[in-house]
PDB file of C-alpha atoms in Angstrom:
ATOM      1  CA  UNK A1436       0.000   0.000   0.000  1.00  0.00           C
ATOM      2  CA  UNK A1437       1.174   3.505  -0.789  1.00  0.00           C
ATOM      3  CA  UNK A1438       0.593   5.866   2.099  1.00  0.00           C
ATOM      4  CA  UNK A1439      -1.712   8.665   0.965  1.00  0.00           C
ATOM      5  CA  UNK A1440       0.788  11.425   1.790  1.00  0.00           C
ATOM      6  CA  UNK A1441       3.304   9.863  -0.643  1.00  0.00           C
ATOM      7  CA  UNK A1442       0.958   8.942  -3.502  1.00  0.00           C
ATOM      8  CA  UNK A1443       1.207  12.142  -5.530  1.00  0.00           C
ATOM      9  CA  UNK A1444       4.930  12.569  -4.899  1.00  0.00           C
ATOM     10  CA  UNK A1445       5.657   9.034  -6.083  1.00  0.00           C
ATOM     11  CA  UNK A1446       3.609   9.572  -9.243  1.00  0.00           C
ATOM     12  CA  UNK A1447       5.441  12.817 -10.020  1.00  0.00           C
ATOM     13  CA  UNK A1448       8.841  11.260  -9.308  1.00  0.00           C
ATOM     14  CA  UNK A1449       8.264   8.384 -11.750  1.00  0.00           C
ATOM     15  CA  UNK A1450       6.495  10.450 -14.422  1.00  0.00           C
ATOM     16  CA  UNK A1451       9.202  13.117 -14.477  1.00  0.00           C
ATOM     17  CA  UNK A1452      11.923  10.698 -15.584  1.00  0.00           C
ATOM     18  CA  UNK A1453      10.990   9.149 -18.932  1.00  0.00           C
ATOM     19  CA  UNK A1454      13.789   6.591 -18.680  1.00  0.00           C
ATOM     20  CA  UNK A1455      12.130   5.243 -15.533  1.00  0.00           C
ATOM     21  CA  UNK A1456       8.538   5.568 -16.731  1.00  0.00           C
ATOM     22  CA  UNK A1457       9.271   3.722 -19.995  1.00  0.00           C
ATOM     23  CA  UNK A1458      10.166   0.554 -18.079  1.00  0.00           C
ATOM     24  CA  UNK A1459       6.736   0.308 -16.447  1.00  0.00           C
ATOM     25  CA  UNK A1460       8.297  -0.049 -12.987  1.00  0.00           C
ATOM     26  CA  UNK A1461       5.649   0.088 -10.246  1.00  0.00           C
ATOM     27  CA  UNK A1462       5.748   1.323  -6.677  1.00  0.00           C
ATOM     28  CA  UNK A1463       3.761  -1.314  -4.781  1.00  0.00           C
ATOM     29  CA  UNK A1464       4.324  -0.015  -1.272  1.00  0.00           C
ATOM     30  CA  UNK A1465       5.554   3.251   0.145  1.00  0.00           C
ATOM     31  CA  UNK A1466       5.427   4.362   3.725  1.00  0.00           C
ATOM     32  CA  UNK A1467       7.853   6.139   6.069  1.00  0.00           C
ATOM     33  CA  UNK A1468      11.375   4.889   5.231  1.00  0.00           C
ATOM     34  CA  UNK A1469      10.039   1.737   3.494  1.00  0.00           C
ATOM     35  CA  UNK A1470       9.238   0.835  -0.108  1.00  0.00           C
ATOM     36  CA  UNK A1471       8.576  -2.146  -2.351  1.00  0.00           C
ATOM     37  CA  UNK A1472       8.909  -1.842  -6.133  1.00  0.00           C
ATOM     38  CA  UNK A1473       8.235  -4.192  -9.051  1.00  0.00           C
ATOM     39  CA  UNK A1474       9.843  -4.334 -12.499  1.00  0.00           C
ATOM     40  CA  UNK A1475       7.718  -6.263 -14.998  1.00  0.00           C
ATOM     41  CA  UNK A1476       9.449  -8.742 -17.306  1.00  0.00           C
ATOM     42  CA  UNK A1477       7.109  -7.626 -20.094  1.00  0.00           C
ATOM     43  CA  UNK A1478       8.657  -4.767 -22.024  1.00  0.00           C
ATOM     44  CA  UNK A1479      12.015  -5.343 -20.335  1.00  0.00           C
ATOM     45  CA  UNK A1480      13.418  -8.447 -22.024  1.00  0.00           C
ATOM     46  CA  UNK A1481      16.649  -8.677 -23.990  1.00  0.00           C
ATOM     47  CA  UNK A1482      17.403 -10.536 -27.228  1.00  0.00           C
ATOM     48  CA  UNK A1483      17.241 -13.917 -25.482  1.00  0.00           C
ATOM     49  CA  UNK A1484      14.074 -13.256 -23.494  1.00  0.00           C
ATOM     50  CA  UNK A1485      15.540 -12.635 -20.035  1.00  0.00           C
ATOM     51  CA  UNK A1486      15.311  -9.299 -18.228  1.00  0.00           C
ATOM     52  CA  UNK A1487      17.558  -6.586 -19.659  1.00  0.00           C
ATOM     53  CA  UNK A1488      20.413  -5.565 -17.345  1.00  0.00           C
ATOM     54  CA  UNK A1489      19.430  -1.893 -17.636  1.00  0.00           C
ATOM     55  CA  UNK A1490      15.947  -2.539 -16.267  1.00  0.00           C
ATOM     56  CA  UNK A1491      17.487  -4.260 -13.242  1.00  0.00           C
ATOM     57  CA  UNK A1492      19.704  -1.202 -12.824  1.00  0.00           C
ATOM     58  CA  UNK A1493      16.643   1.062 -12.975  1.00  0.00           C
ATOM     59  CA  UNK A1494      14.764  -0.696 -10.160  1.00  0.00           C
ATOM     60  CA  UNK A1495      17.948  -0.631  -8.060  1.00  0.00           C
ATOM     61  CA  UNK A1496      18.795   3.004  -8.692  1.00  0.00           C
ATOM     62  CA  UNK A1497      15.213   4.148  -8.050  1.00  0.00           C
ATOM     63  CA  UNK A1498      15.847   3.320  -4.387  1.00  0.00           C
ATOM     64  CA  UNK A1499      17.637   6.620  -3.839  1.00  0.00           C
ATOM     65  CA  UNK A1500      14.699   8.634  -5.143  1.00  0.00           C
ATOM     66  CA  UNK A1501      12.047   6.789  -3.166  1.00  0.00           C
ATOM     67  CA  UNK A1502      13.956   6.779   0.122  1.00  0.00           C
ATOM     68  CA  UNK A1503      14.561  10.457  -0.366  1.00  0.00           C
ATOM     69  CA  UNK A1504      10.802  11.096  -0.550  1.00  0.00           C
ATOM     70  CA  UNK A1505       9.881   8.995   2.467  1.00  0.00           C
ATOM     71  CA  UNK A1506      12.901   9.473   4.773  1.00  0.00           C
ATOM     72  CA  UNK A1507      14.162  13.047   4.482  1.00  0.00           C
ATOM     73  CA  UNK A1508      12.868  16.619   4.483  1.00  0.00           C
ATOM     74  CA  UNK A1509      12.308  17.162   0.765  1.00  0.00           C
ATOM     75  CA  UNK A1510      11.827  20.867   1.291  1.00  0.00           C
ATOM     76  CA  UNK A1511      15.363  21.146   2.606  1.00  0.00           C
ATOM     77  CA  UNK A1512      17.408  18.445   0.830  1.00  0.00           C
ATOM     78  CA  UNK A1513      17.779  17.004  -2.667  1.00  0.00           C
ATOM     79  CA  UNK A1514      19.208  13.606  -3.673  1.00  0.00           C
ATOM     80  CA  UNK A1515      22.235  12.714  -5.823  1.00  0.00           C
ATOM     81  CA  UNK A1516      23.359   9.273  -6.966  1.00  0.00           C
ATOM     82  CA  UNK A1517      27.153   8.980  -6.797  1.00  0.00           C
ATOM     83  CA  UNK A1518      27.927   5.368  -7.647  1.00  0.00           C
ATOM     84  CA  UNK A1519      26.082   2.118  -8.318  1.00  0.00           C
ATOM     85  CA  UNK A1520      27.493  -1.384  -8.491  1.00  0.00           C
ATOM     86  CA  UNK A1521      25.233  -4.135  -9.782  1.00  0.00           C
ATOM     87  CA  UNK A1522      26.134  -7.813  -9.876  1.00  0.00           C
ATOM     88  CA  UNK A1523      23.969 -10.041 -12.029  1.00  0.00           C
ATOM     89  CA  UNK A1524      23.580 -13.298 -10.122  1.00  0.00           C
ATOM     90  CA  UNK A1525      21.212 -15.306 -12.334  1.00  0.00           C
ATOM     91  CA  UNK A1526      19.112 -14.870 -15.501  1.00  0.00           C
ATOM     92  CA  UNK A1527      15.702 -13.303 -14.800  1.00  0.00           C
ATOM     93  CA  UNK A1528      12.617 -14.985 -16.263  1.00  0.00           C
ATOM     94  CA  UNK A1529       9.890 -13.359 -14.120  1.00  0.00           C
ATOM     95  CA  UNK A1530       8.919  -9.943 -12.782  1.00  0.00           C
ATOM     96  CA  UNK A1531      11.299  -8.838 -10.035  1.00  0.00           C
ATOM     97  CA  UNK A1532      10.786  -6.935  -6.803  1.00  0.00           C
ATOM     98  CA  UNK A1533      12.919  -4.908  -4.465  1.00  0.00           C
ATOM     99  CA  UNK A1534      12.062  -3.813  -0.952  1.00  0.00           C
ATOM    100  CA  UNK A1535      14.026  -1.911   1.621  1.00  0.00           C
ATOM    101  CA  UNK A1536      13.481  -0.265   4.979  1.00  0.00           C
ATOM    102  CA  UNK A1537      15.893   2.432   6.094  1.00  0.00           C
ATOM    103  CA  UNK A1538      16.246   2.278   9.889  1.00  0.00           C
ATOM    104  CA  UNK A1539      14.960   5.440  11.591  1.00  0.00           C
ATOM    105  CA  UNK A1540      18.258   6.031  13.386  1.00  0.00           C
ATOM    106  CA  UNK A1541      20.156   5.851  10.095  1.00  0.00           C
ATOM    107  CA  UNK A1542      17.774   8.354   8.473  1.00  0.00           C
ATOM    108  CA  UNK A1543      18.263  10.687  11.448  1.00  0.00           C
ATOM    109  CA  UNK A1544      22.038  10.345  11.294  1.00  0.00           C
ATOM    110  CA  UNK A1545      22.166  11.121   7.569  1.00  0.00           C
ATOM    111  CA  UNK A1546      19.878  14.122   7.874  1.00  0.00           C
ATOM    112  CA  UNK A1547      21.721  15.500  10.897  1.00  0.00           C
ATOM    113  CA  UNK A1548      25.025  15.266   9.033  1.00  0.00           C
ATOM    114  CA  UNK A1549      23.565  17.033   5.984  1.00  0.00           C
ATOM    115  CA  UNK A1550      22.117  19.699   8.254  1.00  0.00           C
ATOM    116  CA  UNK A1551      25.580  20.394   9.691  1.00  0.00           C
ATOM    117  CA  UNK A1552      27.850  19.854   6.683  1.00  0.00           C
ATOM    118  CA  UNK A1553      25.484  20.726   3.843  1.00  0.00           C
ATOM    119  CA  UNK A1554      25.653  17.164   2.507  1.00  0.00           C
ATOM    120  CA  UNK A1555      25.824  13.554   3.651  1.00  0.00           C
ATOM    121  CA  UNK A1556      26.622  10.278   1.870  1.00  0.00           C
ATOM    122  CA  UNK A1557      24.875   7.012   2.554  1.00  0.00           C
ATOM    123  CA  UNK A1558      25.359   3.598   0.996  1.00  0.00           C
ATOM    124  CA  UNK A1559      22.990   0.658   0.802  1.00  0.00           C
ATOM    125  CA  UNK A1560      23.133  -3.033  -0.087  1.00  0.00           C
ATOM    126  CA  UNK A1561      20.029  -4.195  -1.921  1.00  0.00           C
ATOM    127  CA  UNK A1562      18.719  -7.522  -3.214  1.00  0.00           C
ATOM    128  CA  UNK A1563      16.572  -7.783  -6.323  1.00  0.00           C
ATOM    129  CA  UNK A1564      14.446 -10.948  -6.244  1.00  0.00           C
ATOM    130  CA  UNK A1565      12.447 -12.913  -8.777  1.00  0.00           C
ATOM    131  CA  UNK A1566       8.963 -14.431  -8.359  1.00  0.00           C
ATOM    132  CA  UNK A1567      10.513 -17.527  -6.709  1.00  0.00           C
ATOM    133  CA  UNK A1568      12.130 -15.250  -4.119  1.00  0.00           C
ATOM    134  CA  UNK A1569      15.585 -16.001  -5.509  1.00  0.00           C
ATOM    135  CA  UNK A1570      18.162 -13.215  -5.498  1.00  0.00           C
ATOM    136  CA  UNK A1571      18.822 -12.315  -9.139  1.00  0.00           C
ATOM    137  CA  UNK A1572      20.958  -9.202  -8.697  1.00  0.00           C
ATOM    138  CA  UNK A1573      22.891  -7.495  -5.900  1.00  0.00           C
ATOM    139  CA  UNK A1574      23.106  -3.725  -5.837  1.00  0.00           C
ATOM    140  CA  UNK A1575      25.495  -1.619  -3.831  1.00  0.00           C
ATOM    141  CA  UNK A1576      24.652   2.047  -4.167  1.00  0.00           C
ATOM    142  CA  UNK A1577      26.142   5.270  -2.881  1.00  0.00           C
ATOM    143  CA  UNK A1578      23.794   8.236  -2.647  1.00  0.00           C
ATOM    144  CA  UNK A1579      24.034  11.693  -1.158  1.00  0.00           C
ATOM    145  CA  UNK A1580      21.568  14.200   0.208  1.00  0.00           C
ATOM    146  CA  UNK A1581      22.395  17.893  -0.108  1.00  0.00           C
ATOM    147  CA  UNK A1582      20.901  21.055   1.243  1.00  0.00           C
ATOM    148  CA  UNK A1583      19.208  23.206  -1.363  1.00  0.00           C
ATOM    149  CA  UNK A1584      21.338  26.288  -2.042  1.00  0.00           C
ATOM    150  CA  UNK A1585      19.534  29.582  -1.455  1.00  0.00           C
ATOM    151  CA  UNK A1586      17.227  30.291  -4.371  1.00  0.00           C
ATOM    152  CA  UNK A1587      17.443  26.839  -5.975  1.00  0.00           C
ATOM    153  CA  UNK A1588      14.065  25.599  -7.146  1.00  0.00           C
ATOM    154  CA  UNK A1589      12.859  22.409  -5.501  1.00  0.00           C
ATOM    155  CA  UNK A1590      11.137  20.250  -8.129  1.00  0.00           C
ATOM    156  CA  UNK A1591       9.207  18.400  -5.414  1.00  0.00           C
ATOM    157  CA  UNK A1592       8.220  21.468  -3.406  1.00  0.00           C
ATOM    158  CA  UNK A1593       4.692  21.229  -2.098  1.00  0.00           C
ATOM    159  CA  UNK A1594       2.877  24.309  -3.345  1.00  0.00           C
TER     160      UNK A1594
ATOM    161  CA  UNK B1098      31.134   4.905 -39.887  1.00  0.00           C
ATOM    162  CA  UNK B1099      29.607   1.482 -39.395  1.00  0.00           C
ATOM    163  CA  UNK B1100      31.408  -1.188 -41.365  1.00  0.00           C
ATOM    164  CA  UNK B1101      28.966  -2.807 -43.772  1.00  0.00           C
ATOM    165  CA  UNK B1102      29.430  -6.312 -42.357  1.00  0.00           C
ATOM    166  CA  UNK B1103      28.256  -5.082 -38.933  1.00  0.00           C
ATOM    167  CA  UNK B1104      25.365  -2.857 -39.995  1.00  0.00           C
ATOM    168  CA  UNK B1105      22.549  -5.379 -39.886  1.00  0.00           C
ATOM    169  CA  UNK B1106      23.868  -7.089 -36.757  1.00  0.00           C
ATOM    170  CA  UNK B1107      24.033  -3.783 -34.905  1.00  0.00           C
ATOM    171  CA  UNK B1108      20.482  -2.898 -35.919  1.00  0.00           C
ATOM    172  CA  UNK B1109      19.171  -6.272 -34.759  1.00  0.00           C
ATOM    173  CA  UNK B1110      21.097  -6.069 -31.488  1.00  0.00           C
ATOM    174  CA  UNK B1111      19.600  -2.676 -30.604  1.00  0.00           C
ATOM    175  CA  UNK B1112      16.090  -3.398 -31.889  1.00  0.00           C
ATOM    176  CA  UNK B1113      15.831  -6.682 -29.994  1.00  0.00           C
ATOM    177  CA  UNK B1114      16.188  -5.038 -26.577  1.00  0.00           C
ATOM    178  CA  UNK B1115      13.361  -2.541 -26.047  1.00  0.00           C
ATOM    179  CA  UNK B1116      15.043  -1.122 -22.956  1.00  0.00           C
ATOM    180  CA  UNK B1117      17.967  -0.084 -25.140  1.00  0.00           C
ATOM    181  CA  UNK B1118      15.942   1.011 -28.161  1.00  0.00           C
ATOM    182  CA  UNK B1119      13.674   3.250 -26.052  1.00  0.00           C
ATOM    183  CA  UNK B1120      16.641   5.439 -25.071  1.00  0.00           C
ATOM    184  CA  UNK B1121      17.440   6.349 -28.689  1.00  0.00           C
ATOM    185  CA  UNK B1122      21.104   5.386 -28.219  1.00  0.00           C
ATOM    186  CA  UNK B1123      22.994   5.453 -31.530  1.00  0.00           C
ATOM    187  CA  UNK B1124      25.926   3.459 -32.840  1.00  0.00           C
ATOM    188  CA  UNK B1125      28.033   6.056 -34.635  1.00  0.00           C
ATOM    189  CA  UNK B1126      30.987   3.862 -35.503  1.00  0.00           C
ATOM    190  CA  UNK B1127      31.556   0.135 -35.567  1.00  0.00           C
ATOM    191  CA  UNK B1128      34.475  -1.687 -37.056  1.00  0.00           C
ATOM    192  CA  UNK B1129      36.643  -4.617 -35.949  1.00  0.00           C
ATOM    193  CA  UNK B1130      37.072  -4.376 -32.164  1.00  0.00           C
ATOM    194  CA  UNK B1131      36.154  -0.641 -32.101  1.00  0.00           C
ATOM    195  CA  UNK B1132      32.925   1.260 -31.527  1.00  0.00           C
ATOM    196  CA  UNK B1133      31.640   4.750 -30.763  1.00  0.00           C
ATOM    197  CA  UNK B1134      28.127   5.251 -29.359  1.00  0.00           C
ATOM    198  CA  UNK B1135      26.013   8.311 -28.519  1.00  0.00           C
ATOM    199  CA  UNK B1136      23.242   8.745 -25.953  1.00  0.00           C
ATOM    200  CA  UNK B1137      21.051  11.776 -26.690  1.00  0.00           C
ATOM    201  CA  UNK B1138      20.080  14.044 -23.801  1.00  0.00           C
ATOM    202  CA  UNK B1139      16.633  14.404 -25.351  1.00  0.00           C
ATOM    203  CA  UNK B1140      14.321  11.750 -23.989  1.00  0.00           C
ATOM    204  CA  UNK B1141      16.834  10.837 -21.292  1.00  0.00           C
ATOM    205  CA  UNK B1142      16.547  13.641 -18.749  1.00  0.00           C
ATOM    206  CA  UNK B1143      15.543  13.293 -15.115  1.00  0.00           C
ATOM    207  CA  UNK B1144      13.293  15.535 -12.995  1.00  0.00           C
ATOM    208  CA  UNK B1145      15.925  18.313 -12.884  1.00  0.00           C
ATOM    209  CA  UNK B1146      16.843  18.207 -16.576  1.00  0.00           C
ATOM    210  CA  UNK B1147      20.179  16.373 -16.429  1.00  0.00           C
ATOM    211  CA  UNK B1148      20.763  12.954 -17.978  1.00  0.00           C
ATOM    212  CA  UNK B1149      19.107  10.095 -16.102  1.00  0.00           C
ATOM    213  CA  UNK B1150      21.581   7.718 -14.418  1.00  0.00           C
ATOM    214  CA  UNK B1151      19.942   4.721 -16.087  1.00  0.00           C
ATOM    215  CA  UNK B1152      20.606   6.080 -19.573  1.00  0.00           C
ATOM    216  CA  UNK B1153      24.288   6.475 -18.683  1.00  0.00           C
ATOM    217  CA  UNK B1154      24.227   2.864 -17.484  1.00  0.00           C
ATOM    218  CA  UNK B1155      22.683   1.774 -20.803  1.00  0.00           C
ATOM    219  CA  UNK B1156      25.396   3.316 -22.969  1.00  0.00           C
ATOM    220  CA  UNK B1157      28.039   1.777 -20.702  1.00  0.00           C
ATOM    221  CA  UNK B1158      26.530  -1.698 -20.576  1.00  0.00           C
ATOM    222  CA  UNK B1159      25.944  -1.778 -24.347  1.00  0.00           C
ATOM    223  CA  UNK B1160      29.726  -2.073 -24.697  1.00  0.00           C
ATOM    224  CA  UNK B1161      29.611  -5.795 -23.978  1.00  0.00           C
ATOM    225  CA  UNK B1162      27.113  -6.431 -26.756  1.00  0.00           C
ATOM    226  CA  UNK B1163      28.906  -4.359 -29.377  1.00  0.00           C
ATOM    227  CA  UNK B1164      32.372  -5.721 -28.626  1.00  0.00           C
ATOM    228  CA  UNK B1165      30.918  -9.193 -28.786  1.00  0.00           C
ATOM    229  CA  UNK B1166      29.696  -8.558 -32.330  1.00  0.00           C
ATOM    230  CA  UNK B1167      32.911  -7.037 -33.621  1.00  0.00           C
ATOM    231  CA  UNK B1168      35.593  -8.954 -31.658  1.00  0.00           C
ATOM    232  CA  UNK B1169      34.499 -12.570 -31.247  1.00  0.00           C
ATOM    233  CA  UNK B1170      33.088 -15.460 -33.284  1.00  0.00           C
ATOM    234  CA  UNK B1171      29.362 -14.922 -32.758  1.00  0.00           C
ATOM    235  CA  UNK B1172      28.594 -18.312 -34.253  1.00  0.00           C
ATOM    236  CA  UNK B1173      30.538 -19.975 -31.465  1.00  0.00           C
ATOM    237  CA  UNK B1174      30.206 -17.710 -28.413  1.00  0.00           C
ATOM    238  CA  UNK B1175      27.510 -15.679 -26.650  1.00  0.00           C
ATOM    239  CA  UNK B1176      27.971 -12.768 -24.212  1.00  0.00           C
ATOM    240  CA  UNK B1177      26.959 -12.389 -20.559  1.00  0.00           C
ATOM    241  CA  UNK B1178      27.224  -9.304 -18.368  1.00  0.00           C
ATOM    242  CA  UNK B1179      28.346 -10.261 -14.869  1.00  0.00           C
ATOM    243  CA  UNK B1180      28.857  -6.964 -13.048  1.00  0.00           C
ATOM    244  CA  UNK B1181      28.822  -3.232 -13.779  1.00  0.00           C
ATOM    245  CA  UNK B1182      30.069  -0.404 -11.611  1.00  0.00           C
ATOM    246  CA  UNK B1183      29.216   3.136 -12.653  1.00  0.00           C
ATOM    247  CA  UNK B1184      30.489   6.258 -10.939  1.00  0.00           C
ATOM    248  CA  UNK B1185      28.693   9.497 -11.747  1.00  0.00           C
ATOM    249  CA  UNK B1186      31.371  12.175 -11.932  1.00  0.00           C
ATOM    250  CA  UNK B1187      29.403  15.269 -12.954  1.00  0.00           C
ATOM    251  CA  UNK B1188      25.866  16.273 -14.012  1.00  0.00           C
ATOM    252  CA  UNK B1189      25.244  15.739 -17.745  1.00  0.00           C
ATOM    253  CA  UNK B1190      23.725  18.584 -19.742  1.00  0.00           C
ATOM    254  CA  UNK B1191      24.573  17.434 -23.302  1.00  0.00           C
ATOM    255  CA  UNK B1192      24.514  14.264 -25.399  1.00  0.00           C
ATOM    256  CA  UNK B1193      27.246  11.866 -24.318  1.00  0.00           C
ATOM    257  CA  UNK B1194      29.523   9.511 -26.236  1.00  0.00           C
ATOM    258  CA  UNK B1195      31.533   6.435 -25.457  1.00  0.00           C
ATOM    259  CA  UNK B1196      34.245   4.875 -27.568  1.00  0.00           C
ATOM    260  CA  UNK B1197      36.479   1.899 -27.024  1.00  0.00           C
ATOM    261  CA  UNK B1198      38.928  -0.238 -28.927  1.00  0.00           C
ATOM    262  CA  UNK B1199      39.682  -3.716 -27.685  1.00  0.00           C
ATOM    263  CA  UNK B1200      43.322  -4.578 -28.503  1.00  0.00           C
ATOM    264  CA  UNK B1201      43.612  -7.481 -30.954  1.00  0.00           C
ATOM    265  CA  UNK B1202      45.840  -9.485 -28.607  1.00  0.00           C
ATOM    266  CA  UNK B1203      43.303  -9.131 -25.792  1.00  0.00           C
ATOM    267  CA  UNK B1204      40.470 -10.317 -28.069  1.00  0.00           C
ATOM    268  CA  UNK B1205      42.593 -13.327 -29.082  1.00  0.00           C
ATOM    269  CA  UNK B1206      43.438 -14.152 -25.474  1.00  0.00           C
ATOM    270  CA  UNK B1207      39.785 -14.027 -24.383  1.00  0.00           C
ATOM    271  CA  UNK B1208      38.609 -16.149 -27.289  1.00  0.00           C
ATOM    272  CA  UNK B1209      41.392 -18.705 -26.850  1.00  0.00           C
ATOM    273  CA  UNK B1210      40.507 -19.084 -23.174  1.00  0.00           C
ATOM    274  CA  UNK B1211      36.813 -19.537 -23.988  1.00  0.00           C
ATOM    275  CA  UNK B1212      37.729 -22.078 -26.642  1.00  0.00           C
ATOM    276  CA  UNK B1213      39.642 -24.143 -24.081  1.00  0.00           C
ATOM    277  CA  UNK B1214      37.563 -23.659 -20.928  1.00  0.00           C
ATOM    278  CA  UNK B1215      34.123 -23.038 -22.417  1.00  0.00           C
ATOM    279  CA  UNK B1216      34.052 -19.499 -21.022  1.00  0.00           C
ATOM    280  CA  UNK B1217      36.274 -16.495 -20.374  1.00  0.00           C
ATOM    281  CA  UNK B1218      35.821 -13.317 -18.318  1.00  0.00           C
ATOM    282  CA  UNK B1219      37.053  -9.912 -19.386  1.00  0.00           C
ATOM    283  CA  UNK B1220      36.792  -6.557 -17.661  1.00  0.00           C
ATOM    284  CA  UNK B1221      36.982  -3.051 -19.096  1.00  0.00           C
ATOM    285  CA  UNK B1222      37.339   0.503 -17.834  1.00  0.00           C
ATOM    286  CA  UNK B1223      35.294   2.972 -19.863  1.00  0.00           C
ATOM    287  CA  UNK B1224      34.827   6.736 -19.896  1.00  0.00           C
ATOM    288  CA  UNK B1225      31.550   8.376 -20.855  1.00  0.00           C
ATOM    289  CA  UNK B1226      32.129  11.943 -22.103  1.00  0.00           C
ATOM    290  CA  UNK B1227      29.945  14.976 -22.704  1.00  0.00           C
ATOM    291  CA  UNK B1228      30.004  17.361 -25.675  1.00  0.00           C
ATOM    292  CA  UNK B1229      32.850  19.338 -24.025  1.00  0.00           C
ATOM    293  CA  UNK B1230      34.897  16.127 -23.877  1.00  0.00           C
ATOM    294  CA  UNK B1231      34.648  16.075 -20.090  1.00  0.00           C
ATOM    295  CA  UNK B1232      34.379  12.702 -18.372  1.00  0.00           C
ATOM    296  CA  UNK B1233      30.889  12.508 -16.839  1.00  0.00           C
ATOM    297  CA  UNK B1234      30.824   8.877 -15.750  1.00  0.00           C
ATOM    298  CA  UNK B1235      33.311   6.046 -15.223  1.00  0.00           C
ATOM    299  CA  UNK B1236      32.252   2.496 -15.919  1.00  0.00           C
ATOM    300  CA  UNK B1237      33.993  -0.659 -14.834  1.00  0.00           C
ATOM    301  CA  UNK B1238      32.347  -3.713 -16.360  1.00  0.00           C
ATOM    302  CA  UNK B1239      32.892  -7.436 -16.139  1.00  0.00           C
ATOM    303  CA  UNK B1240      31.627  -9.492 -19.052  1.00  0.00           C
ATOM    304  CA  UNK B1241      31.986 -13.101 -20.091  1.00  0.00           C
ATOM    305  CA  UNK B1242      31.903 -14.952 -23.377  1.00  0.00           C
ATOM    306  CA  UNK B1243      30.667 -18.533 -23.373  1.00  0.00           C
ATOM    307  CA  UNK B1244      30.590 -21.309 -25.919  1.00  0.00           C
ATOM    308  CA  UNK B1245      27.130 -22.171 -27.167  1.00  0.00           C
ATOM    309  CA  UNK B1246      26.054 -25.504 -25.720  1.00  0.00           C
ATOM    310  CA  UNK B1247      25.110 -28.123 -28.321  1.00  0.00           C
ATOM    311  CA  UNK B1248      21.653 -27.377 -29.689  1.00  0.00           C
ATOM    312  CA  UNK B1249      21.313 -23.897 -28.188  1.00  0.00           C
ATOM    313  CA  UNK B1250      19.827 -21.415 -30.628  1.00  0.00           C
ATOM    314  CA  UNK B1251      22.055 -18.493 -31.526  1.00  0.00           C
ATOM    315  CA  UNK B1252      19.912 -15.351 -31.812  1.00  0.00           C
ATOM    316  CA  UNK B1253      22.531 -13.703 -34.013  1.00  0.00           C
ATOM    317  CA  UNK B1254      23.208 -16.709 -36.276  1.00  0.00           C
ATOM    318  CA  UNK B1255      23.672 -15.704 -39.882  1.00  0.00           C
ATOM    319  CA  UNK B1256      21.165 -17.728 -41.897  1.00  0.00           C
TER     320      UNK B1256
END
């Protein structure tokens, strides 16, 4: 379930990046510091009928955007992706899902550091799983949150 | 320039993976063991107007497919991507390009190993550059070529 307060934000976030929207990735669940996403196999196969590596990257990388919406003050900070490593563990023949919960203390630590220093890095280890609950890809990502400079427009600002 | 013997193969390779085709990535040059590709900014921006991380991944990952076509015996071997690391160095505000030439001796070594052992890994360091020739992303990729098992259909077989 997507918590009502995040519904519109999640829709805008996905719709505003065509490269994400084109894959048909879905946000299944979104609540404070937690999400679950799904990448359909349909529309995302490669020349031999398994899921394209780039679509697995997309569901992994989307993590930084979603956790930003549901873990940090989006009126004060914006997200940056710095580095992503993705290891392809087995061929993917079904839809895949990814879920992650950022511990509250970790969210507080990151935000406090960004408040003081103007920015803060955080890295995550993620597992992408197929319909049989097998791990198909391992993602290690490094993201950053930064304070908006004075006068910079916030694309997610609530009006 | 795309060498005539690779033209049709390159078109099939791109057209057969919707996730690649959707980005509008172009193969500018393709000859033995060398390629140059271009990812347009248009259609590949994120919510703040810079190039989407996933489109940078796509142009990087495509390397394995193109080098497979122009460096190895595609009637004997097929390619696998094992792991990709991508580091985002600066925001991208223009089209980007990627070019690479695999040394002939390295191609021979990889193919000889796959001939003997049935498979061979190879890793590459790649630079994605913007229109000002600045490096915008660094890719480290690990690919593998494998011998077709008996009876396995080769999607790129020349008929």
